[in-house]
PDB file of C-alpha atoms in Angstrom:
ATOM      1  CA  MET A   1       0.000   0.000   0.000  1.00 72.00           C
ATOM      2  CA  PHE A   2       2.994   2.297   0.489  1.00 84.00           C
ATOM      3  CA  LEU A   3       3.527   2.399  -3.275  1.00 89.00           C
ATOM      4  CA  LEU A   4      -0.091   3.469  -3.810  1.00 87.00           C
ATOM      5  CA  ILE A   5       0.371   6.371  -1.371  1.00 88.00           C
ATOM      6  CA  LEU A   6       3.688   7.314  -3.002  1.00 92.00           C
ATOM      7  CA  LEU A   7       2.040   7.232  -6.431  1.00 92.00           C
ATOM      8  CA  ASN A   8      -0.598   9.751  -5.411  1.00 91.00           C
ATOM      9  CA  LEU A   9       1.901  11.958  -3.607  1.00 93.00           C
ATOM     10  CA  LEU A  10       3.839  12.187  -6.877  1.00 93.00           C
ATOM     11  CA  TYR A  11       0.704  12.944  -8.890  1.00 90.00           C
ATOM     12  CA  ALA A  12      -0.336  15.626  -6.397  1.00 92.00           C
ATOM     13  CA  SER A  13       3.050  17.342  -6.666  1.00 93.00           C
ATOM     14  CA  THR A  14       2.656  17.634 -10.455  1.00 91.00           C
ATOM     15  CA  PHE A  15      -0.476  19.761 -10.022  1.00 92.00           C
ATOM     16  CA  LEU A  16       1.617  22.176  -7.959  1.00 92.00           C
ATOM     17  CA  PHE A  17       4.521  22.216 -10.420  1.00 94.00           C
ATOM     18  CA  THR A  18       2.176  22.647 -13.396  1.00 92.00           C
ATOM     19  CA  LYS A  19       0.473  25.586 -11.704  1.00 91.00           C
ATOM     20  CA  ILE A  20       3.856  27.191 -11.051  1.00 93.00           C
ATOM     21  CA  GLY A  21       5.033  26.452 -14.590  1.00 93.00           C
ATOM     22  CA  MET A  22       2.123  28.417 -16.063  1.00 92.00           C
ATOM     23  CA  ASN A  23       3.894  31.569 -14.893  1.00 91.00           C
ATOM     24  CA  PHE A  24       6.791  30.771 -17.214  1.00 93.00           C
ATOM     25  CA  SER A  25       5.238  29.416 -20.419  1.00 94.00           C
ATOM     26  CA  GLN A  26       2.156  28.555 -22.422  1.00 95.00           C
ATOM     27  CA  PRO A  27       0.464  25.553 -20.721  1.00 93.00           C
ATOM     28  CA  VAL A  28       0.059  23.233 -23.733  1.00 94.00           C
ATOM     29  CA  PHE A  29       3.612  23.876 -24.955  1.00 96.00           C
ATOM     30  CA  MET A  30       4.927  23.106 -21.463  1.00 95.00           C
ATOM     31  CA  THR A  31       2.852  19.909 -21.472  1.00 94.00           C
ATOM     32  CA  GLY A  32       4.423  18.848 -24.766  1.00 95.00           C
ATOM     33  CA  VAL A  33       7.959  19.530 -23.518  1.00 96.00           C
ATOM     34  CA  ARG A  34       7.546  17.608 -20.266  1.00 93.00           C
ATOM     35  CA  MET A  35       5.927  14.649 -22.035  1.00 92.00           C
ATOM     36  CA  LEU A  36       8.674  14.577 -24.673  1.00 94.00           C
ATOM     37  CA  ILE A  37      11.311  14.540 -21.914  1.00 94.00           C
ATOM     38  CA  GLY A  38       9.438  11.805 -20.042  1.00 91.00           C
ATOM     39  CA  GLY A  39       8.945   9.754 -23.200  1.00 92.00           C
ATOM     40  CA  ILE A  40      12.611   9.908 -24.207  1.00 94.00           C
ATOM     41  CA  ILE A  41      13.766   8.964 -20.694  1.00 92.00           C
ATOM     42  CA  SER A  42      11.279   6.044 -20.590  1.00 89.00           C
ATOM     43  CA  LEU A  43      12.465   4.763 -23.981  1.00 91.00           C
ATOM     44  CA  CYS A  44      16.103   5.012 -22.853  1.00 92.00           C
ATOM     45  CA  ILE A  45      15.302   2.984 -19.718  1.00 89.00           C
ATOM     46  CA  TYR A  46      13.496   0.413 -21.871  1.00 88.00           C
ATOM     47  CA  LYS A  47      16.435   0.200 -24.281  1.00 86.00           C
ATOM     48  CA  GLN A  48      18.909  -0.236 -21.430  1.00 85.00           C
ATOM     49  CA  PHE A  49      17.069  -2.728 -19.230  1.00 80.00           C
ATOM     50  CA  TYR A  50      13.999  -4.227 -20.975  1.00 73.00           C
ATOM     51  CA  TYR A  51      14.944  -4.390 -24.654  1.00 73.00           C
ATOM     52  CA  ARG A  52      14.715  -8.206 -24.848  1.00 70.00           C
ATOM     53  CA  ARG A  53      11.352  -8.368 -23.089  1.00 66.00           C
ATOM     54  CA  THR A  54       9.274  -7.135 -26.050  1.00 67.00           C
ATOM     55  CA  ASP A  55      10.029  -7.459 -29.754  1.00 67.00           C
ATOM     56  CA  ILE A  56       8.501  -4.315 -31.262  1.00 74.00           C
ATOM     57  CA  SER A  57       8.147  -6.029 -34.647  1.00 74.00           C
ATOM     58  CA  SER A  58       5.798  -8.576 -33.042  1.00 76.00           C
ATOM     59  CA  ILE A  59       3.283  -5.941 -31.968  1.00 81.00           C
ATOM     60  CA  THR A  60       0.068  -6.564 -33.929  1.00 85.00           C
ATOM     61  CA  LYS A  61      -1.976  -4.008 -35.857  1.00 87.00           C
ATOM     62  CA  LYS A  62      -4.745  -4.205 -33.247  1.00 88.00           C
ATOM     63  CA  GLN A  63      -2.251  -3.524 -30.468  1.00 88.00           C
ATOM     64  CA  TRP A  64      -0.838  -0.525 -32.371  1.00 92.00           C
ATOM     65  CA  ILE A  65      -4.385   0.822 -32.644  1.00 92.00           C
ATOM     66  CA  LEU A  66      -4.800   0.457 -28.878  1.00 91.00           C
ATOM     67  CA  ILE A  67      -1.440   2.184 -28.335  1.00 92.00           C
ATOM     68  CA  GLY A  68      -2.632   5.008 -30.583  1.00 93.00           C
ATOM     69  CA  CYS A  69      -5.852   5.306 -28.572  1.00 92.00           C
ATOM     70  CA  LEU A  70      -3.789   5.356 -25.382  1.00 91.00           C
ATOM     71  CA  SER A  71      -1.598   8.170 -26.751  1.00 93.00           C
ATOM     72  CA  PHE A  72      -4.636  10.248 -27.644  1.00 94.00           C
ATOM     73  CA  THR A  73      -6.690   9.667 -24.480  1.00 90.00           C
ATOM     74  CA  ASN A  74      -4.346   9.249 -21.521  1.00 87.00           C
ATOM     75  CA  ILE A  75      -1.540  11.438 -22.844  1.00 89.00           C
ATOM     76  CA  TYR A  76      -2.808  14.152 -25.170  1.00 94.00           C
ATOM     77  CA  LEU A  77      -6.499  14.732 -24.391  1.00 94.00           C
ATOM     78  CA  CYS A  78      -6.301  14.146 -20.632  1.00 93.00           C
ATOM     79  CA  ASN A  79      -3.349  16.504 -20.178  1.00 92.00           C
ATOM     80  CA  ILE A  80      -4.784  19.208 -22.455  1.00 93.00           C
ATOM     81  CA  LEU A  81      -8.061  19.278 -20.557  1.00 94.00           C
ATOM     82  CA  GLU A  82      -6.210  19.187 -17.244  1.00 92.00           C
ATOM     83  CA  VAL A  83      -3.842  22.106 -17.883  1.00 93.00           C
ATOM     84  CA  TRP A  84      -6.636  24.234 -19.324  1.00 90.00           C
ATOM     85  CA  GLY A  85      -8.893  23.650 -16.315  1.00 89.00           C
ATOM     86  CA  LEU A  86      -6.030  24.125 -13.862  1.00 90.00           C
ATOM     87  CA  GLN A  87      -5.603  27.723 -15.048  1.00 88.00           C
ATOM     88  CA  TYR A  88      -8.912  28.599 -13.377  1.00 86.00           C
ATOM     89  CA  LEU A  89      -9.026  26.249 -10.382  1.00 86.00           C
ATOM     90  CA  SER A  90      -7.043  25.686  -7.205  1.00 85.00           C
ATOM     91  CA  VAL A  91      -4.734  22.661  -7.275  1.00 89.00           C
ATOM     92  CA  GLY A  92      -6.819  20.931  -4.593  1.00 86.00           C
ATOM     93  CA  LYS A  93     -10.081  21.327  -6.493  1.00 85.00           C
ATOM     94  CA  ALA A  94      -8.479  20.321  -9.800  1.00 87.00           C
ATOM     95  CA  ALA A  95      -7.027  17.137  -8.287  1.00 88.00           C
ATOM     96  CA  PHE A  96     -10.337  16.397  -6.552  1.00 85.00           C
ATOM     97  CA  PHE A  97     -12.022  15.714  -9.905  1.00 85.00           C
ATOM     98  CA  TYR A  98      -9.912  12.576 -10.293  1.00 83.00           C
ATOM     99  CA  ASN A  99     -11.836  11.104  -7.358  1.00 78.00           C
ATOM    100  CA  LEU A 100     -14.499  10.337  -9.956  1.00 76.00           C
ATOM    101  CA  SER A 101     -12.123   7.795 -11.503  1.00 73.00           C
ATOM    102  CA  PRO A 102     -13.274   4.727  -9.521  1.00 71.00           C
ATOM    103  CA  PHE A 103     -16.903   5.556 -10.229  1.00 73.00           C
ATOM    104  CA  PHE A 104     -16.314   5.831 -13.967  1.00 75.00           C
ATOM    105  CA  SER A 105     -14.173   2.697 -13.793  1.00 72.00           C
ATOM    106  CA  ALA A 106     -17.104   0.838 -12.272  1.00 72.00           C
ATOM    107  CA  LEU A 107     -19.543   2.197 -14.865  1.00 74.00           C
ATOM    108  CA  PHE A 108     -17.211   1.158 -17.698  1.00 70.00           C
ATOM    109  CA  ALA A 109     -17.031  -2.331 -16.181  1.00 67.00           C
ATOM    110  CA  TYR A 110     -20.834  -2.442 -15.857  1.00 70.00           C
ATOM    111  CA  PHE A 111     -21.669  -1.320 -19.405  1.00 71.00           C
ATOM    112  CA  LEU A 112     -18.698  -2.776 -21.300  1.00 62.00           C
ATOM    113  CA  PHE A 113     -18.003  -6.001 -19.390  1.00 59.00           C
ATOM    114  CA  SER A 114     -21.400  -6.664 -17.745  1.00 63.00           C
ATOM    115  CA  GLU A 115     -19.839  -6.665 -14.270  1.00 64.00           C
ATOM    116  CA  TYR A 116     -22.472  -7.320 -11.605  1.00 68.00           C
ATOM    117  CA  MET A 117     -23.541  -4.240  -9.627  1.00 74.00           C
ATOM    118  CA  THR A 118     -25.108  -4.765  -6.209  1.00 80.00           C
ATOM    119  CA  TRP A 119     -27.378  -2.233  -4.523  1.00 79.00           C
ATOM    120  CA  GLN A 120     -24.498  -1.370  -2.164  1.00 82.00           C
ATOM    121  CA  LYS A 121     -22.366  -0.437  -5.168  1.00 78.00           C
ATOM    122  CA  TRP A 122     -25.138   1.701  -6.625  1.00 81.00           C
ATOM    123  CA  LEU A 123     -25.481   3.390  -3.233  1.00 86.00           C
ATOM    124  CA  GLY A 124     -21.750   4.109  -3.130  1.00 82.00           C
ATOM    125  CA  LEU A 125     -21.803   5.442  -6.692  1.00 77.00           C
ATOM    126  CA  SER A 126     -24.810   7.659  -5.962  1.00 82.00           C
ATOM    127  CA  LEU A 127     -23.256   9.107  -2.812  1.00 84.00           C
ATOM    128  CA  GLY A 128     -20.010   9.695  -4.672  1.00 78.00           C
ATOM    129  CA  PHE A 129     -21.672  11.606  -7.496  1.00 77.00           C
ATOM    130  CA  LEU A 130     -23.836  13.616  -5.098  1.00 83.00           C
ATOM    131  CA  GLY A 131     -20.692  14.469  -3.159  1.00 80.00           C
ATOM    132  CA  PHE A 132     -19.406  16.437  -6.116  1.00 75.00           C
ATOM    133  CA  LEU A 133     -22.323  18.875  -6.084  1.00 78.00           C
ATOM    134  CA  PRO A 134     -20.935  21.072  -3.279  1.00 80.00           C
ATOM    135  CA  ILE A 135     -17.564  21.519  -4.979  1.00 74.00           C
ATOM    136  CA  PHE A 136     -19.274  22.295  -8.297  1.00 69.00           C
ATOM    137  CA  MET A 137     -21.181  25.057  -6.502  1.00 71.00           C
ATOM    138  CA  GLU A 138     -17.956  26.544  -5.156  1.00 68.00           C
ATOM    139  CA  PRO A 139     -17.075  29.841  -6.883  1.00 60.00           C
ATOM    140  CA  GLY A 140     -13.950  29.783  -9.068  1.00 51.00           C
ATOM    141  CA  SER A 141     -11.018  30.338  -6.733  1.00 48.00           C
ATOM    142  CA  VAL A 142      -8.647  31.814  -9.299  1.00 47.00           C
ATOM    143  CA  VAL A 143     -10.421  33.269 -12.344  1.00 49.00           C
ATOM    144  CA  ASP A 144     -14.090  33.147 -13.333  1.00 49.00           C
ATOM    145  CA  THR A 145     -14.288  31.772 -16.878  1.00 53.00           C
ATOM    146  CA  THR A 146     -17.665  33.627 -17.211  1.00 48.00           C
ATOM    147  CA  MET A 147     -19.108  30.648 -19.068  1.00 64.00           C
ATOM    148  CA  LYS A 148     -21.184  28.206 -17.059  1.00 68.00           C
ATOM    149  CA  ILE A 149     -23.539  25.287 -17.637  1.00 65.00           C
ATOM    150  CA  GLY A 150     -25.742  25.321 -14.547  1.00 64.00           C
ATOM    151  CA  PHE A 151     -23.389  24.908 -11.591  1.00 65.00           C
ATOM    152  CA  PHE A 152     -20.558  23.868 -13.909  1.00 71.00           C
ATOM    153  CA  SER A 153     -17.934  26.280 -15.176  1.00 80.00           C
ATOM    154  CA  LEU A 154     -16.028  25.354 -18.314  1.00 84.00           C
ATOM    155  CA  ALA A 155     -13.009  24.661 -16.096  1.00 86.00           C
ATOM    156  CA  ASP A 156     -15.098  22.145 -14.122  1.00 84.00           C
ATOM    157  CA  VAL A 157     -16.217  20.477 -17.354  1.00 86.00           C
ATOM    158  CA  ALA A 158     -12.618  20.298 -18.598  1.00 90.00           C
ATOM    159  CA  MET A 159     -11.401  18.620 -15.397  1.00 89.00           C
ATOM    160  CA  LEU A 160     -14.384  16.260 -15.468  1.00 87.00           C
ATOM    161  CA  GLY A 161     -13.446  15.295 -19.021  1.00 90.00           C
ATOM    162  CA  ALA A 162      -9.828  14.764 -17.962  1.00 92.00           C
ATOM    163  CA  ALA A 163     -10.927  12.352 -15.217  1.00 87.00           C
ATOM    164  CA  ILE A 164     -13.076  10.365 -17.673  1.00 87.00           C
ATOM    165  CA  VAL A 165     -10.443   9.996 -20.405  1.00 89.00           C
ATOM    166  CA  SER A 166      -7.793   9.238 -17.763  1.00 86.00           C
ATOM    167  CA  ILE A 167      -9.602   6.156 -16.475  1.00 80.00           C
ATOM    168  CA  LEU A 168     -10.358   5.127 -20.068  1.00 84.00           C
ATOM    169  CA  GLY A 169      -6.652   5.431 -20.889  1.00 86.00           C
ATOM    170  CA  TRP A 170      -5.519   3.412 -17.876  1.00 77.00           C
ATOM    171  CA  THR A 171      -8.108   0.734 -18.744  1.00 78.00           C
ATOM    172  CA  ILE A 172      -6.529   0.469 -22.210  1.00 84.00           C
ATOM    173  CA  MET A 173      -3.071   0.353 -20.590  1.00 83.00           C
ATOM    174  CA  ARG A 174      -4.135  -2.514 -18.318  1.00 76.00           C
ATOM    175  CA  LEU A 175      -5.585  -4.367 -21.304  1.00 79.00           C
ATOM    176  CA  LEU A 176      -2.300  -4.047 -23.216  1.00 84.00           C
ATOM    177  CA  LEU A 177      -0.212  -5.118 -20.220  1.00 77.00           C
ATOM    178  CA  LYS A 178      -2.323  -8.265 -19.876  1.00 74.00           C
ATOM    179  CA  GLN A 179      -2.345  -9.088 -23.603  1.00 72.00           C
ATOM    180  CA  LYS A 180       1.412  -9.125 -24.078  1.00 68.00           C
ATOM    181  CA  SER A 181       4.518  -8.939 -21.929  1.00 69.00           C
ATOM    182  CA  PHE A 182       4.950  -5.264 -22.695  1.00 76.00           C
ATOM    183  CA  SER A 183       7.379  -3.208 -20.687  1.00 79.00           C
ATOM    184  CA  ALA A 184       5.595  -0.290 -19.057  1.00 80.00           C
ATOM    185  CA  PHE A 185       8.569   1.863 -20.031  1.00 85.00           C
ATOM    186  CA  LEU A 186       8.069   0.940 -23.698  1.00 87.00           C
ATOM    187  CA  LEU A 187       4.348   1.719 -23.677  1.00 88.00           C
ATOM    188  CA  ASN A 188       4.793   4.968 -21.782  1.00 87.00           C
ATOM    189  CA  GLY A 189       7.761   5.946 -23.943  1.00 91.00           C
ATOM    190  CA  ILE A 190       5.854   5.443 -27.198  1.00 92.00           C
ATOM    191  CA  THR A 191       2.634   7.089 -26.019  1.00 93.00           C
ATOM    192  CA  MET A 192       4.287  10.063 -24.316  1.00 92.00           C
ATOM    193  CA  THR A 193       6.563  10.789 -27.274  1.00 95.00           C
ATOM    194  CA  SER A 194       3.720  10.607 -29.793  1.00 94.00           C
ATOM    195  CA  GLY A 195       1.389  12.491 -27.430  1.00 94.00           C
ATOM    196  CA  SER A 196       3.942  15.291 -27.109  1.00 95.00           C
ATOM    197  CA  LEU A 197       3.879  15.773 -30.893  1.00 95.00           C
ATOM    198  CA  LEU A 198       0.112  16.293 -30.715  1.00 95.00           C
ATOM    199  CA  CYS A 199       0.663  18.865 -27.963  1.00 95.00           C
ATOM    200  CA  PHE A 200       3.235  20.766 -30.036  1.00 96.00           C
ATOM    201  CA  LEU A 201       0.840  20.816 -32.985  1.00 96.00           C
ATOM    202  CA  HIS A 202      -1.930  22.063 -30.681  1.00 96.00           C
ATOM    203  CA  ALA A 203       0.342  24.785 -29.262  1.00 96.00           C
ATOM    204  CA  LEU A 204       1.426  25.893 -32.734  1.00 95.00           C
ATOM    205  CA  CYS A 205      -2.191  26.247 -33.861  1.00 95.00           C
ATOM    206  CA  PHE A 206      -3.841  27.721 -30.781  1.00 93.00           C
ATOM    207  CA  GLU A 207      -1.273  29.232 -28.384  1.00 94.00           C
ATOM    208  CA  SER A 208       0.410  32.610 -28.712  1.00 91.00           C
ATOM    209  CA  GLN A 209       4.159  33.036 -28.998  1.00 89.00           C
ATOM    210  CA  PRO A 210       6.649  33.239 -27.434  1.00 91.00           C
ATOM    211  CA  PHE A 211       5.876  29.876 -25.857  1.00 94.00           C
ATOM    212  CA  VAL A 212       8.309  30.620 -23.001  1.00 95.00           C
ATOM    213  CA  GLN A 213       8.248  34.016 -21.285  1.00 93.00           C
ATOM    214  CA  PRO A 214      11.378  36.146 -21.895  1.00 93.00           C
ATOM    215  CA  GLY A 215      14.012  35.539 -19.228  1.00 92.00           C
ATOM    216  CA  MET A 216      12.159  32.496 -17.854  1.00 93.00           C
ATOM    217  CA  MET A 217      13.844  29.720 -19.840  1.00 94.00           C
ATOM    218  CA  TYR A 218      15.911  28.384 -16.920  1.00 93.00           C
ATOM    219  CA  SER A 219      12.888  28.280 -14.577  1.00 94.00           C
ATOM    220  CA  PHE A 220      10.794  26.699 -17.336  1.00 94.00           C
ATOM    221  CA  ILE A 221      13.344  23.924 -17.913  1.00 93.00           C
ATOM    222  CA  GLN A 222      13.561  23.229 -14.164  1.00 94.00           C
ATOM    223  CA  VAL A 223       9.778  22.861 -13.804  1.00 94.00           C
ATOM    224  CA  ALA A 224       9.446  20.801 -17.009  1.00 93.00           C
ATOM    225  CA  LEU A 225      12.166  18.416 -15.826  1.00 94.00           C
ATOM    226  CA  LEU A 226      10.580  18.003 -12.384  1.00 93.00           C
ATOM    227  CA  ILE A 227       7.153  17.223 -13.848  1.00 92.00           C
ATOM    228  CA  ALA A 228       8.641  14.878 -16.459  1.00 91.00           C
ATOM    229  CA  LEU A 229      10.596  13.017 -13.771  1.00 91.00           C
ATOM    230  CA  PHE A 230       7.873  12.850 -11.107  1.00 92.00           C
ATOM    231  CA  LYS A 231       4.822  12.230 -13.306  1.00 87.00           C
ATOM    232  CA  HIS A 232       5.871  10.835 -16.666  1.00 82.00           C
ATOM    233  CA  VAL A 233       8.896   8.742 -15.653  1.00 85.00           C
ATOM    234  CA  ILE A 234       8.284   7.655 -12.050  1.00 90.00           C
ATOM    235  CA  ALA A 235       4.516   7.954 -11.443  1.00 89.00           C
ATOM    236  CA  ASN A 236       3.214   6.755 -14.834  1.00 80.00           C
ATOM    237  CA  ASN A 237       5.542   3.764 -14.883  1.00 81.00           C
ATOM    238  CA  LEU A 238       4.787   3.015 -11.238  1.00 88.00           C
ATOM    239  CA  ASN A 239       1.072   3.194 -12.080  1.00 82.00           C
ATOM    240  CA  ALA A 240       1.568   0.773 -14.963  1.00 77.00           C
ATOM    241  CA  TYR A 241       3.476  -1.606 -12.648  1.00 82.00           C
ATOM    242  CA  LEU A 242       0.731  -1.414 -10.005  1.00 85.00           C
ATOM    243  CA  LEU A 243      -1.879  -2.280 -12.659  1.00 74.00           C
ATOM    244  CA  THR A 244      -0.224  -5.707 -12.854  1.00 75.00           C
ATOM    245  CA  LYS A 245      -0.648  -6.126  -9.069  1.00 76.00           C
ATOM    246  CA  TYR A 246      -3.980  -4.442  -8.316  1.00 74.00           C
ATOM    247  CA  THR A 247      -7.265  -3.739 -10.118  1.00 68.00           C
ATOM    248  CA  THR A 248      -7.982  -0.407 -11.801  1.00 64.00           C
ATOM    249  CA  THR A 249     -10.732   0.187  -9.232  1.00 64.00           C
ATOM    250  CA  LEU A 250      -8.411  -0.218  -6.246  1.00 69.00           C
ATOM    251  CA  ILE A 251      -5.791   2.100  -7.743  1.00 76.00           C
ATOM    252  CA  ALA A 252      -8.503   4.617  -8.592  1.00 69.00           C
ATOM    253  CA  PHE A 253      -9.808   4.357  -5.006  1.00 70.00           C
ATOM    254  CA  PHE A 254      -6.429   5.392  -3.625  1.00 78.00           C
ATOM    255  CA  SER A 255      -6.372   8.377  -6.015  1.00 78.00           C
ATOM    256  CA  PHE A 256      -8.555  10.053  -3.377  1.00 78.00           C
ATOM    257  CA  THR A 257      -5.391  10.792  -1.407  1.00 85.00           C
ATOM    258  CA  ALA A 258      -3.915  12.786  -4.321  1.00 87.00           C
ATOM    259  CA  SER A 259      -6.555  15.508  -3.914  1.00 86.00           C
ATOM    260  CA  LEU A 260      -5.761  15.793  -0.199  1.00 88.00           C
ATOM    261  CA  PHE A 261      -2.031  16.042  -0.882  1.00 92.00           C
ATOM    262  CA  ALA A 262      -2.671  18.604  -3.638  1.00 91.00           C
ATOM    263  CA  ALA A 263      -4.877  20.722  -1.363  1.00 90.00           C
ATOM    264  CA  LEU A 264      -2.124  20.675   1.284  1.00 91.00           C
ATOM    265  CA  PHE A 265       0.501  21.719  -1.290  1.00 93.00           C
ATOM    266  CA  GLY A 266      -1.788  24.546  -2.439  1.00 91.00           C
ATOM    267  CA  ILE A 267      -2.057  25.839   1.126  1.00 91.00           C
ATOM    268  CA  LEU A 268       1.660  25.563   1.857  1.00 92.00           C
ATOM    269  CA  PHE A 269       3.136  26.875  -1.399  1.00 91.00           C
ATOM    270  CA  LEU A 270       0.457  28.903  -3.216  1.00 89.00           C
ATOM    271  CA  GLY A 271      -1.451  30.464  -0.346  1.00 87.00           C
ATOM    272  CA  GLU A 272      -4.697  28.735  -1.328  1.00 85.00           C
ATOM    273  CA  SER A 273      -7.386  27.844   1.185  1.00 81.00           C
ATOM    274  CA  ILE A 274      -9.795  24.953   1.764  1.00 80.00           C
ATOM    275  CA  SER A 275     -13.450  25.952   1.595  1.00 79.00           C
ATOM    276  CA  GLY A 276     -16.449  24.427   3.312  1.00 83.00           C
ATOM    277  CA  TYR A 277     -17.595  23.197  -0.119  1.00 82.00           C
ATOM    278  CA  PHE A 278     -14.384  21.217  -0.456  1.00 83.00           C
ATOM    279  CA  ILE A 279     -14.708  19.624   2.995  1.00 87.00           C
ATOM    280  CA  MET A 280     -18.355  18.654   2.360  1.00 87.00           C
ATOM    281  CA  SER A 281     -17.413  17.020  -0.928  1.00 84.00           C
ATOM    282  CA  VAL A 282     -14.459  15.202   0.634  1.00 84.00           C
ATOM    283  CA  VAL A 283     -16.612  13.673   3.380  1.00 86.00           C
ATOM    284  CA  CYS A 284     -19.435  12.631   1.040  1.00 86.00           C
ATOM    285  CA  VAL A 285     -17.230  11.239  -1.731  1.00 81.00           C
ATOM    286  CA  PHE A 286     -15.045   9.354   0.743  1.00 83.00           C
ATOM    287  CA  THR A 287     -18.172   7.771   2.278  1.00 87.00           C
ATOM    288  CA  GLY A 288     -19.344   6.667  -1.164  1.00 82.00           C
ATOM    289  CA  LEU A 289     -15.905   5.307  -1.991  1.00 77.00           C
ATOM    290  CA  MET A 290     -15.748   3.320   1.253  1.00 82.00           C
ATOM    291  CA  ILE A 291     -19.159   1.723   0.623  1.00 85.00           C
ATOM    292  CA  PHE A 292     -18.153   0.856  -2.923  1.00 76.00           C
ATOM    293  CA  TYR A 293     -14.710  -0.414  -1.881  1.00 75.00           C
ATOM    294  CA  GLN A 294     -16.086  -2.665   0.870  1.00 79.00           C
ATOM    295  CA  GLU A 295     -18.521  -4.217  -1.616  1.00 77.00           C
ATOM    296  CA  GLU A 296     -15.658  -4.817  -4.075  1.00 70.00           C
ATOM    297  CA  LEU A 297     -13.846  -6.662  -1.277  1.00 72.00           C
ATOM    298  CA  ARG A 298     -16.929  -8.748  -0.453  1.00 74.00           C
ATOM    299  CA  GLN A 299     -17.419  -9.719  -4.113  1.00 67.00           C
ATOM    300  CA  GLY A 300     -13.792 -10.729  -4.409  1.00 66.00           C
ATOM    301  CA  TYR A 301     -12.859  -8.310  -7.232  1.00 58.00           C
ATOM    302  CA  ILE A 302     -10.027  -6.954  -5.070  1.00 55.00           C
ATOM    303  CA  THR A 303      -8.107  -8.225  -2.075  1.00 52.00           C
ATOM    304  CA  LYS A 304      -6.836  -6.406   0.971  1.00 48.00           C
TER     305      LYS A 304
END
C-alpha cells in the first residue's frame, strides 16, 4: 500500500509544479515539452534494461491501434483538458475531480463487461456523485471563466473530461499489459513521445508566442524536468506496474489521497485555502468510496 500512497503523492506534486510552470510558459507547450522529456527517458530505460522483453516487430496491428488510442486519451487529451482547467481552479479542487475515476471505472465495467452491480455499489456510486455537487457550486477560486452550464464552469467540465479519459486510458493500458509482456517503459515511452507531438501541434495552432516568457527559460526547464521526472517517468511507470498487481478500481480508489495532498501543497506553497464546499465534498465522496470499496472486497474483485 505504500507504493499506492507514493504514487498519489507524486501525482499531487505535479499539479503544484504545473500551476507554477504556467507563470513561465504557455500551458500546452509546457505539457508537450515535459511529455517529450518523459517519453525519451522512458524509452532510454526500456532500451537499457527491458529491450529483450518485447520485440517491437511482433506488436500486432490491433495492439498498435490500442497504443494510438492510449496516446490520444491518456496522454494528449487528458493533459490538455487538465492544464486548461487548472488555469482557473485551485490545485486541490483540480485534483479532486480525479476522485471520480473509480466511479467511472465501475460504470465502464458495468456497461462494457457486464460486471455485476449490487445495490451497495449503486449506493456508493450515488453518494459519490452527489458528493461532487458542493464543490461544483464553489465559486472559481482563481479566475471566473464567465461561461457556465448550470453549476458547472467550463473549467469544471474540462477537469471532469480529464478524469473520464484518464480512467479510459488506464483501462486500455491494463488491457495491453495483460495481452502481451509489454514493458511499461516501452508503452509509456511510445505514447508520451507521440502524445507530445500532438501537444506541439496544438500549441502551434492555438497558443500565442513566445511559448516561453522572456528571461524564464531556466525556470521553465527546471519545472518541465521536475514534472517529467515525477509524473511521466516515475509515477506513470509506477502506475503501470501497479496495474499488474492491483485492479484499476483499487488504484482509482487510492487516487482520493492525491486531492488531499494537492490541497495541502496549495495551502503551503500557493497560499490557497480549503473551503467548506471542499470539505463537504471530501466527506461525502469518501463515504461513497468506502461503501463501494467494501462491496468490491466482499465480491472478491479486489483483495486487501
